[in-house]
Amino acid sequence: MAVFGYLCFPLVVCTVVFFFLIRASRRRRLRLPPGNLGLPFIGETLQLISAYKSENPEPFIDERVNRFGPIFTTHVFGEPTVFSADPETNRFILQNEGKLFECSYPASLSNLLGRHSLLLMKGNLHKRMHSLTMSFANSSIIKDHLLVDIDRLIRLNLDSWTGRVLLMEEAKKITFELTVKQLMSFDPCEWTESLRKEYVLVIEGFFTVALPIFSATYRRAIKARTKVAEALTLIVRQRRKESEAGERKKDMLGALLAGDDGFSDEQIVDFLLALLVAGYETTSTIMTLAVKFLTETPLALAQIKEEHDQIRAKKSEMEPLEWTDYKSMPFSQCVVNETLRVANIIGGIFRRSMTDINIKGYTIPKGWKVFASFRAVHLDRDHFKDARSFNPWRWQDNSGATSPGNVFTPFGGGPRLCPGYELARVELSVFLHHLVTRLSWVPAEEDKLVFFPTTRTQKRYPINVQRRNVSKLYKD
């Protein structure tokens, strides 16, 4: 047996060498984008991680775009990857979802969200569920059903703010309560707060190694995910019984139970779990950074206060905002756009090529990952004047962008366009309205932005708040 193994060893070595020679030959025939694959196995992963410890929002891509151009090859997280900082290429990737590219995410994210989450769905099922989600977050639904709850829950939360506040934590509480209400019709209570605390642990595991034996954070995340799934399963089962008895609610869970697809409890739980994550994390970060950017830009803060004071002057103190009020916030929409552009909560998206793909004179080999960087485009001086400065006035006449329709993609695009994009804008606008008309604030201490693995502030943006004296502001 030992002799057999000894004789076979050279054959194995030759086979491996032959495989790599064939692959190298194929790569030479294909015209890959320029770049550097780095060290064997590790690639340039360590350079990517270390680069983002600086205060530069896009150091890894900036350096390589300067060397290789807007499309380049690298090797990160164990796989050869083509990065794109080119808006036309990004649009091509987004528009060809399911045709030339398919979604591809780290195992840690896939395991924690669940295989039935909207993020991981493909094909016709994704189309149906994406359409369903958009139908519960379009302007008509927001106007007729959701706006009143958004206004009420935001006011309720802000009324409890006093003294020193960790803005990012409070914003996350707001967005979680809003999302739970929209998905399952729950008002804030002990159950929703307990669920939110488990969600914090789940999200912490997204960017860790998906091996419990090596990562305590990932172990905690898996345990918390189990608790969240168990809690949601109990709700789904109870609502299923109510639905079968003819009791139905006009929320996302009600639509899932009433549909003809016959979704299992597990499918519904995965779907709800992922939507809770989406509504909770991204919108709360945008809220926090909008306040940070406005605080650092006094002229913008003064202008947005004036806009909202004028709206509030036409209403009594406790009178809720209406759809016409939301549509009369032009400068607020400029602030929303600019916050989305500068902050880039979704820095880009990973996809995997389904076949050899020719684009811009290069070939992306089948099976390779691609990363379409939204942040790199949003912060490119060729597309936005003074691109790395917060300037909401640029959106008043689009003078700050060469072609905003092509280069501004904060919510992605194509078949996977974020279905809650309009809802996020409304929530942020209503939040800013009640914040600037009810409160004044100053930063409690200096806080800096961090851009990896997600955009956030280092210290959760602590502020000192106090009530505005606005007794003369409201309508009698």
XYZ file of C-alpha atoms in Angstrom, residues 73-419:
347
model
C -8.465 42.672 -10.487
C -7.607 41.715 -6.928
C -7.946 38.715 -4.607
C -9.878 39.198 -1.354
C -11.618 36.906 1.123
C -10.260 33.825 -0.592
C -11.407 34.549 -4.152
C -10.190 36.431 -7.240
C -12.431 39.474 -7.595
C -12.940 42.200 -10.166
C -13.648 45.590 -8.578
C -15.533 48.263 -10.510
C -15.505 51.973 -9.748
C -17.021 52.683 -13.157
C -20.715 53.732 -13.211
C -21.442 52.137 -16.598
C -19.958 48.819 -15.497
C -21.846 48.972 -12.202
C -25.083 49.573 -14.065
C -24.299 46.631 -16.356
C -23.784 44.388 -13.317
C -27.013 45.540 -11.666
C -29.125 45.217 -14.813
C -27.850 41.712 -15.595
C -28.738 40.177 -12.245
C -29.904 36.620 -12.865
C -28.676 36.673 -16.468
C -24.906 37.101 -16.317
C -24.418 37.587 -12.578
C -25.887 36.033 -9.446
C -25.827 37.231 -5.853
C -22.976 35.959 -3.711
C -22.478 36.750 -0.037
C -20.171 35.512 2.740
C -21.236 32.343 4.570
C -21.590 34.261 7.843
C -24.255 36.514 6.308
C -26.074 33.654 4.563
C -26.207 31.481 7.678
C -27.504 34.252 9.912
C -30.151 35.589 7.533
C -31.415 32.162 6.488
C -31.689 30.558 3.077
C -35.206 31.941 2.519
C -34.236 35.594 3.015
C -34.969 38.043 0.201
C -31.253 38.821 -0.086
C -30.449 35.228 -1.040
C -33.511 34.357 -3.124
C -33.082 33.882 -6.857
C -35.203 33.550 -9.968
C -38.995 33.772 -10.028
C -39.319 33.426 -6.257
C -37.151 36.498 -5.745
C -39.201 38.439 -8.300
C -42.477 37.584 -6.522
C -41.178 38.370 -3.044
C -39.428 41.554 -4.165
C -42.649 42.720 -5.769
C -44.622 41.874 -2.622
C -42.184 43.808 -0.452
C -42.354 46.849 -2.716
C -46.146 46.733 -2.632
C -45.983 47.259 1.151
C -43.510 50.126 0.941
C -44.669 52.209 -2.016
C -45.757 55.835 -1.758
C -49.468 54.990 -1.810
C -49.210 52.591 1.146
C -46.981 55.004 3.060
C -49.413 57.860 2.449
C -52.581 55.965 3.379
C -51.384 53.625 6.158
C -47.788 53.907 7.343
C -47.175 57.640 7.735
C -49.380 57.976 10.797
C -47.444 55.245 12.637
C -44.097 56.638 11.507
C -45.027 60.057 12.872
C -46.422 58.677 16.145
C -43.548 56.326 16.977
C -40.859 58.890 16.168
C -42.545 61.514 18.361
C -42.945 58.953 21.156
C -39.247 58.164 21.117
C -38.018 61.742 20.893
C -40.224 62.739 23.836
C -38.085 60.507 26.074
C -34.761 62.067 25.052
C -33.048 64.137 27.712
C -29.490 65.023 28.590
C -26.799 62.872 27.012
C -28.076 60.612 24.223
C -26.272 58.028 22.107
C -27.917 59.013 18.856
C -27.119 55.851 16.890
C -28.575 53.634 19.639
C -31.744 55.712 19.843
C -32.088 55.773 16.057
C -31.793 51.982 15.957
C -34.536 51.709 18.547
C -36.771 53.917 16.396
C -36.188 52.032 13.145
C -36.615 48.640 14.782
C -39.952 49.655 16.292
C -41.091 51.064 12.958
C -40.131 47.888 11.111
C -41.802 45.563 13.621
C -44.959 47.646 13.364
C -44.949 47.557 9.565
C -44.215 43.828 9.329
C -46.268 42.420 12.210
C -48.408 45.275 13.641
C -46.669 45.269 17.032
C -46.424 48.489 19.017
C -43.330 48.968 21.206
C -43.429 46.674 24.235
C -41.238 44.440 26.361
C -41.350 41.720 23.680
C -40.132 44.017 20.886
C -37.303 45.382 23.041
C -36.195 41.861 23.987
C -36.229 40.909 20.312
C -34.174 43.979 19.399
C -31.434 43.083 21.882
C -31.057 39.672 20.264
C -30.938 41.321 16.837
C -27.937 43.385 17.910
C -26.029 40.152 18.543
C -27.126 38.670 15.203
C -25.873 41.678 13.251
C -22.516 41.636 15.053
C -21.895 38.216 13.506
C -22.351 39.321 9.888
C -18.709 40.199 9.293
C -16.990 37.477 11.262
C -15.531 34.111 10.272
C -18.420 31.661 9.867
C -16.793 29.090 12.161
C -18.138 29.002 15.742
C -14.979 27.271 16.982
C -12.850 30.298 15.998
C -15.210 33.207 16.706
C -17.028 33.902 19.970
C -18.907 36.718 18.214
C -20.210 34.293 15.607
C -21.219 31.775 18.306
C -23.232 34.473 20.070
C -24.782 35.527 16.767
C -25.897 31.968 15.927
C -27.381 31.562 19.407
C -29.204 34.891 19.118
C -30.431 33.981 15.644
C -31.992 30.832 17.065
C -33.791 32.864 19.752
C -35.077 35.369 17.195
C -36.311 32.584 14.909
C -38.089 30.876 17.815
C -39.806 34.124 18.839
C -40.916 34.868 15.268
C -42.095 31.277 14.761
C -44.486 31.598 17.709
C -45.923 34.781 16.199
C -46.272 33.203 12.742
C -48.073 30.164 14.149
C -50.466 32.305 16.170
C -51.202 34.577 13.214
C -51.702 31.544 10.966
C -54.414 30.291 13.304
C -56.041 33.721 13.327
C -55.864 33.918 9.536
C -57.495 30.507 9.144
C -60.238 31.725 11.475
C -60.824 34.756 9.257
C -58.911 37.329 11.340
C -56.482 39.153 9.071
C -54.264 42.198 9.495
C -53.043 44.465 6.730
C -49.324 43.991 7.288
C -46.531 42.043 5.615
C -47.101 38.929 7.706
C -50.793 39.000 6.834
C -49.950 39.136 3.122
C -47.538 36.202 3.424
C -50.147 34.094 5.189
C -52.955 35.047 2.821
C -51.010 34.427 -0.389
C -51.392 31.433 -2.689
C -47.721 30.436 -2.452
C -48.223 28.240 0.609
C -45.110 29.445 2.442
C -43.936 27.325 5.363
C -43.328 28.812 8.804
C -39.568 28.538 8.227
C -39.765 30.453 4.938
C -41.831 33.247 6.492
C -39.531 33.502 9.519
C -36.412 33.809 7.329
C -38.137 36.420 5.195
C -39.258 38.509 8.193
C -35.905 38.165 9.934
C -34.011 39.546 6.938
C -36.462 42.446 6.457
C -36.091 43.387 10.118
C -32.332 43.558 9.647
C -32.675 45.689 6.523
C -35.082 48.154 8.112
C -33.186 48.334 11.392
C -29.530 48.799 10.527
C -29.299 50.940 7.403
C -31.968 53.579 8.080
C -30.789 54.171 11.647
C -27.245 54.786 10.428
C -28.479 57.274 7.829
C -30.460 59.088 10.555
C -27.355 59.358 12.728
C -25.066 60.556 9.964
C -27.587 63.089 8.668
C -27.579 64.698 12.116
C -23.770 64.561 12.283
C -23.353 66.171 8.856
C -25.951 68.864 9.606
C -24.311 69.646 12.947
C -20.994 70.110 11.160
C -22.657 72.332 8.505
C -24.424 75.151 10.436
C -25.869 76.844 7.324
C -27.570 73.608 6.278
C -28.883 73.044 9.795
C -30.315 76.573 9.909
C -32.014 76.123 6.521
C -33.581 72.782 7.393
C -34.837 74.212 10.705
C -36.474 77.067 8.845
C -38.147 74.665 6.414
C -39.614 72.521 9.176
C -40.560 75.428 11.441
C -42.696 76.743 8.581
C -44.448 73.375 8.277
C -45.014 73.142 12.030
C -46.311 76.718 12.264
C -49.352 75.627 10.247
C -50.181 72.787 12.661
C -51.057 72.378 16.315
C -48.432 70.913 18.643
C -49.653 67.306 18.531
C -51.034 67.357 14.992
C -49.295 64.651 12.920
C -47.555 65.207 9.628
C -49.521 64.505 6.487
C -48.376 63.454 3.024
C -48.617 67.035 1.756
C -46.220 68.070 4.530
C -43.711 65.436 3.449
C -43.951 66.613 -0.151
C -43.213 70.201 0.942
C -39.711 69.444 2.262
C -37.490 70.207 -0.759
C -34.336 71.084 1.167
C -34.797 68.057 3.418
C -34.709 65.859 0.319
C -31.430 67.516 -0.654
C -30.077 66.641 2.795
C -31.307 63.052 2.425
C -29.648 62.704 -1.000
C -26.369 64.169 0.175
C -26.284 62.028 3.310
C -26.878 58.924 1.217
C -24.149 59.972 -1.215
C -21.475 60.820 1.350
C -22.268 58.117 3.903
C -22.748 55.187 1.515
C -24.274 52.794 4.024
C -24.300 50.216 1.236
C -20.780 50.671 -0.139
C -21.379 48.254 -3.009
C -22.551 44.763 -3.881
C -20.844 41.433 -4.539
C -21.960 39.278 -7.439
C -20.588 36.143 -9.105
C -20.205 35.762 -12.868
C -22.301 32.947 -14.334
C -20.273 32.781 -17.562
C -17.260 34.450 -19.168
C -18.293 38.099 -19.521
C -16.750 40.655 -21.875
C -16.983 44.264 -20.783
C -14.945 47.397 -21.472
C -12.387 45.359 -23.417
C -11.800 42.937 -20.537
C -13.075 39.457 -19.692
C -14.425 38.460 -16.291
C -14.003 34.656 -16.076
C -16.911 32.416 -15.127
C -17.149 31.871 -11.385
C -15.217 34.993 -10.424
C -16.629 37.464 -7.957
C -17.244 41.067 -8.930
C -17.722 44.033 -6.639
C -19.658 47.027 -7.939
C -18.571 49.914 -5.723
C -21.252 52.573 -5.265
C -19.109 54.517 -2.790
C -16.204 54.884 -5.211
C -18.531 56.438 -7.812
C -20.317 58.687 -5.307
C -16.979 60.049 -4.063
C -15.409 60.480 -7.491
C -14.571 64.097 -8.339
C -15.218 63.353 -12.000
C -18.885 62.799 -11.157
C -19.469 65.166 -8.220
C -17.812 68.509 -7.640
C -15.922 68.536 -4.300
C -17.151 64.990 -3.992
C -15.939 64.348 -0.448
C -17.610 67.414 1.043
C -21.149 67.447 2.440
C -23.024 69.924 0.247
C -26.815 69.410 0.156
C -27.268 72.461 -2.087
C -25.731 70.513 -4.986
C -29.082 68.704 -5.330
C -31.146 71.867 -5.742
C -30.299 72.077 -9.432
C -28.155 68.940 -9.807
C -25.216 71.269 -10.436
C -22.946 69.110 -8.309
C -23.264 65.995 -10.466
C -22.492 65.405 -14.130
C -25.273 62.844 -14.644
C -26.945 62.013 -11.314
C -29.302 59.447 -12.824
C -26.353 57.253 -13.801
C -23.928 57.879 -10.953
C -26.205 58.120 -7.899
C -27.203 54.612 -6.776
C -27.580 54.614 -2.964
C -30.259 51.916 -3.126
C -28.640 49.749 -5.795
C -30.625 49.078 -8.931
C -31.937 46.519 -11.354
C -34.063 43.592 -10.124
C -32.560 43.933 -6.627
C -33.281 47.629 -6.146
C -33.896 48.122 -2.421
C -37.685 47.703 -2.082
